[in-house]
Coordinates of C-alpha atoms in Angstrom, one line a residue:
Chain L
G1 CA 95.9 123.9 104.5
E2 CA 97.6 120.9 103.0
S3 CA 97.4 118.5 105.9
V4 CA 96.2 114.9 105.6
G5 CA 95.3 113.1 108.8
L6 CA 94.1 109.7 109.9
H7 CA 91.4 109.1 112.5
L8 CA 92.9 106.0 114.3
P9 CA 96.5 105.3 115.1
T10 CA 96.0 101.5 115.6
L11 CA 93.4 99.1 114.3
S12 CA 93.2 95.5 115.6
V13 CA 91.1 93.0 113.6
Q14 CA 90.6 89.3 113.7
E15 CA 91.9 87.3 110.7
G16 CA 89.2 86.9 108.2
D17 CA 87.3 90.0 109.2
N18 CA 87.1 93.1 107.0
S19 CA 89.2 96.1 107.9
I20 CA 88.3 99.8 107.4
I21 CA 91.0 102.4 107.6
N22 CA 89.9 106.0 107.5
C23 CA 91.6 109.2 106.5
A24 CA 90.6 112.9 106.4
Y25 CA 92.3 115.4 104.1
S26 CA 92.0 119.1 104.2
N27 CA 93.0 120.3 100.7
S28 CA 90.0 120.4 98.5
A29 CA 92.1 121.1 95.5
S30 CA 93.8 117.7 95.6
D31 CA 92.7 115.5 92.8
Y32 CA 94.6 112.3 93.3
F33 CA 94.9 110.1 96.3
I34 CA 97.0 107.0 97.1
W35 CA 97.0 104.4 99.8
Y36 CA 100.3 102.9 100.8
K37 CA 101.3 100.0 102.9
Q38 CA 104.5 100.1 104.8
E39 CA 106.0 97.0 106.5
S40 CA 108.6 97.2 109.1
G41 CA 112.0 98.2 107.7
K42 CA 110.7 98.8 104.2
G43 CA 109.6 101.7 102.0
P44 CA 105.9 102.4 101.3
Q45 CA 104.3 100.1 98.8
F46 CA 101.5 101.3 96.5
I47 CA 98.2 99.6 97.2
I48 CA 95.5 101.5 95.3
D49 CA 94.8 105.0 94.0
I50 CA 91.7 107.0 93.2
R51 CA 91.2 110.3 91.3
S52 CA 88.7 113.0 92.4
N53 CA 86.3 112.2 89.6
M54 CA 85.6 108.8 91.1
D55 CA 83.8 107.8 94.4
K56 CA 85.0 104.2 94.5
R57 CA 87.7 102.0 93.1
Q58 CA 88.2 98.3 93.7
G59 CA 91.3 96.2 93.6
Q60 CA 92.1 92.7 94.7
R61 CA 90.6 92.5 98.2
V62 CA 90.9 96.3 98.6
T63 CA 88.4 99.1 98.0
V64 CA 89.0 102.8 98.3
L65 CA 86.1 105.2 98.8
L66 CA 86.3 108.9 98.3
N67 CA 83.8 111.4 99.8
K68 CA 84.7 114.8 98.5
T69 CA 81.9 116.5 100.3
V70 CA 83.4 115.8 103.7
K71 CA 87.0 115.3 102.4
H72 CA 87.1 111.7 103.6
L73 CA 89.0 108.7 102.2
S74 CA 88.8 105.1 103.4
L75 CA 90.5 101.9 102.6
Q76 CA 88.6 98.6 103.0
I77 CA 90.4 95.3 103.1
A78 CA 88.3 92.2 102.7
A79 CA 89.1 89.0 104.6
T80 CA 92.1 90.5 106.4
Q81 CA 95.1 88.2 106.6
P82 CA 98.2 88.2 108.8
G83 CA 100.2 89.4 105.9
D84 CA 98.1 92.6 105.9
S85 CA 99.7 93.6 109.2
A86 CA 101.5 96.9 108.5
V87 CA 101.2 100.6 108.7
Y88 CA 98.8 102.1 106.2
F89 CA 99.2 105.7 104.9
C90 CA 96.9 107.7 102.8
A91 CA 98.5 110.4 100.8
E92 CA 97.3 113.2 98.5
I93 CA 99.1 114.7 95.6
Y94 CA 99.0 118.5 95.6
T95 CA 101.1 120.7 93.4
D96 CA 103.0 117.6 92.3
K97 CA 104.0 116.7 95.8
L98 CA 102.9 113.7 97.8
I99 CA 101.6 114.7 101.2
F100 CA 101.3 111.9 103.8
G101 CA 99.1 111.5 106.8
T102 CA 100.2 110.1 110.2
G103 CA 99.5 106.4 109.4
T104 CA 97.4 103.6 110.9
R105 CA 98.9 100.5 112.3
L106 CA 96.8 97.4 111.3
Q107 CA 97.3 94.4 113.6
V108 CA 95.7 91.1 112.6
F109 CA 95.2 88.5 115.3
P110 CA 94.2 84.9 114.8
Chain B
E1 CA 111.5 93.9 92.4
A2 CA 112.8 97.4 93.1
D3 CA 113.5 99.9 90.3
I4 CA 114.8 102.5 92.8
Y5 CA 117.8 101.7 95.0
Q6 CA 119.0 103.2 98.1
T7 CA 122.4 102.6 99.8
P8 CA 123.4 102.1 102.5
R9 CA 120.4 100.4 104.1
Y10 CA 121.7 101.1 107.6
L11 CA 124.4 103.5 108.7
V12 CA 125.7 104.3 112.2
I13 CA 128.0 107.3 112.2
G14 CA 129.6 109.7 114.7
T15 CA 128.7 113.3 115.2
G16 CA 130.3 115.8 112.9
K17 CA 130.9 113.3 110.1
K18 CA 129.9 114.1 106.5
I19 CA 127.7 111.5 104.9
T20 CA 126.0 110.9 101.5
L21 CA 123.0 108.8 101.1
E22 CA 122.6 107.4 97.6
C23 CA 119.5 107.0 95.5
S24 CA 119.3 105.7 92.0
Q25 CA 116.3 104.8 89.8
T26 CA 116.3 103.0 86.4
M27 CA 112.8 104.1 85.3
G28 CA 113.9 107.3 83.6
H29 CA 111.6 109.3 85.9
D30 CA 112.2 113.1 85.9
K31 CA 110.7 113.7 89.4
M32 CA 112.6 112.5 92.5
Y33 CA 112.0 113.1 96.1
W34 CA 113.5 112.6 99.6
Y35 CA 111.4 112.0 102.6
Q36 CA 112.3 111.8 106.3
Q37 CA 110.4 109.4 108.5
D38 CA 110.7 108.8 112.3
P39 CA 109.5 105.4 113.5
G40 CA 105.8 105.1 113.4
M41 CA 105.3 108.5 112.0
E42 CA 104.3 110.1 108.7
L43 CA 106.7 110.9 105.9
H44 CA 107.9 114.5 105.6
L45 CA 109.1 115.8 102.3
I46 CA 112.6 117.4 102.6
H47 CA 113.8 117.7 99.0
Y48 CA 112.6 117.2 95.5
S49 CA 113.7 117.5 91.9
Y50 CA 111.8 117.9 88.7
G51 CA 114.8 117.1 86.5
V52 CA 118.5 117.5 86.0
N53 CA 120.0 120.6 87.7
S54 CA 116.6 121.2 89.4
T55 CA 116.4 120.9 93.2
E56 CA 113.9 122.4 95.7
K57 CA 113.5 122.2 99.5
G58 CA 110.4 120.4 100.7
D59 CA 107.9 121.2 103.4
L60 CA 110.1 120.1 106.3
S61 CA 113.2 122.1 106.9
S62 CA 116.4 120.0 106.7
E63 CA 120.1 120.7 107.0
S64 CA 120.8 118.2 104.2
T65 CA 121.5 119.2 100.6
V66 CA 120.8 117.3 97.4
S67 CA 122.1 117.4 93.8
R68 CA 120.7 116.1 90.5
I69 CA 123.5 115.9 87.9
R70 CA 122.0 112.8 86.2
T71 CA 118.4 111.8 85.8
E72 CA 118.9 108.5 87.5
H73 CA 120.8 109.8 90.5
F74 CA 119.6 111.9 93.4
P75 CA 122.1 111.8 96.4
L76 CA 121.5 113.5 99.7
T77 CA 124.4 114.9 101.8
L78 CA 124.7 115.9 105.4
E79 CA 127.9 118.0 105.8
S80 CA 128.1 117.5 109.6
A81 CA 125.8 114.8 111.1
R82 CA 124.2 115.4 114.5
P83 CA 122.1 113.0 116.7
S84 CA 119.0 115.0 115.7
H85 CA 119.5 113.7 112.1
T86 CA 118.8 110.2 113.3
S87 CA 115.9 109.0 111.2
Q88 CA 114.9 106.9 108.2
Y89 CA 115.4 108.6 104.8
L90 CA 113.3 107.4 101.9
C91 CA 113.8 108.2 98.3
A92 CA 111.0 108.1 95.7
S93 CA 110.5 108.8 92.0
S94 CA 107.5 109.5 89.8
A95 CA 106.7 109.9 86.1
G96 CA 104.5 112.8 86.8
Q97 CA 101.6 114.2 88.9
N98 CA 99.1 111.8 87.5
Y99 CA 101.2 108.8 88.3
G100 CA 102.1 107.0 91.5
Y101 CA 105.3 107.3 93.4
T102 CA 107.8 104.4 93.7
F103 CA 109.8 104.2 96.9
G104 CA 113.1 102.8 97.7
S105 CA 113.7 100.6 100.8
G106 CA 115.2 103.5 102.8
T107 CA 118.3 104.3 104.7
R108 CA 118.1 104.1 108.4
L109 CA 120.6 106.6 109.8
T110 CA 121.8 106.7 113.4
V111 CA 124.1 109.4 114.5
V112 CA 125.9 108.8 117.8

């Protein structure tokens, strides 16, 4: 199949803590994965991507981990801030189409 | 700074009306896409185009149609709007499979 799914619909974290958002994908032929952040009333915004020949990629305060053996993707946000509150989607590119998962809402409380 | 523009941002329209949602990008991307998204849900691909005069239906069946007469323009049309069409419509473009997608801000459509 071509489905991409997320394990948790809502994640609540305290400001300053690290956040981990998980994602499972089912298409083993996908070779490019992207994490998007979507704030209310806006379109998805690119956060970080990773290709299937990599296990880990780091950006500013964000890290993406890819485990191809179990078809699992995760997004780690360090020192979570109130501005990180949003819905996060993982997506895979398969046959030149971007396939999205359900999304995880990240809530940051003081 | 958006390089892909959608208009209108919000639209409330009566049942049976014909509407066109506009999407334009200034990046010269050949590939463009339309997604439909209900609140808090995932994005579903409804149409895509790989270039001028190329249009394909996406994974989610939709009563809308699209056209691609110019590289930068990819409008979506509903011939007869119904309440079931109420949703957010997001346009995106890409330089290719190994590149990311850039999204517009979306059009939130309400059919009453």
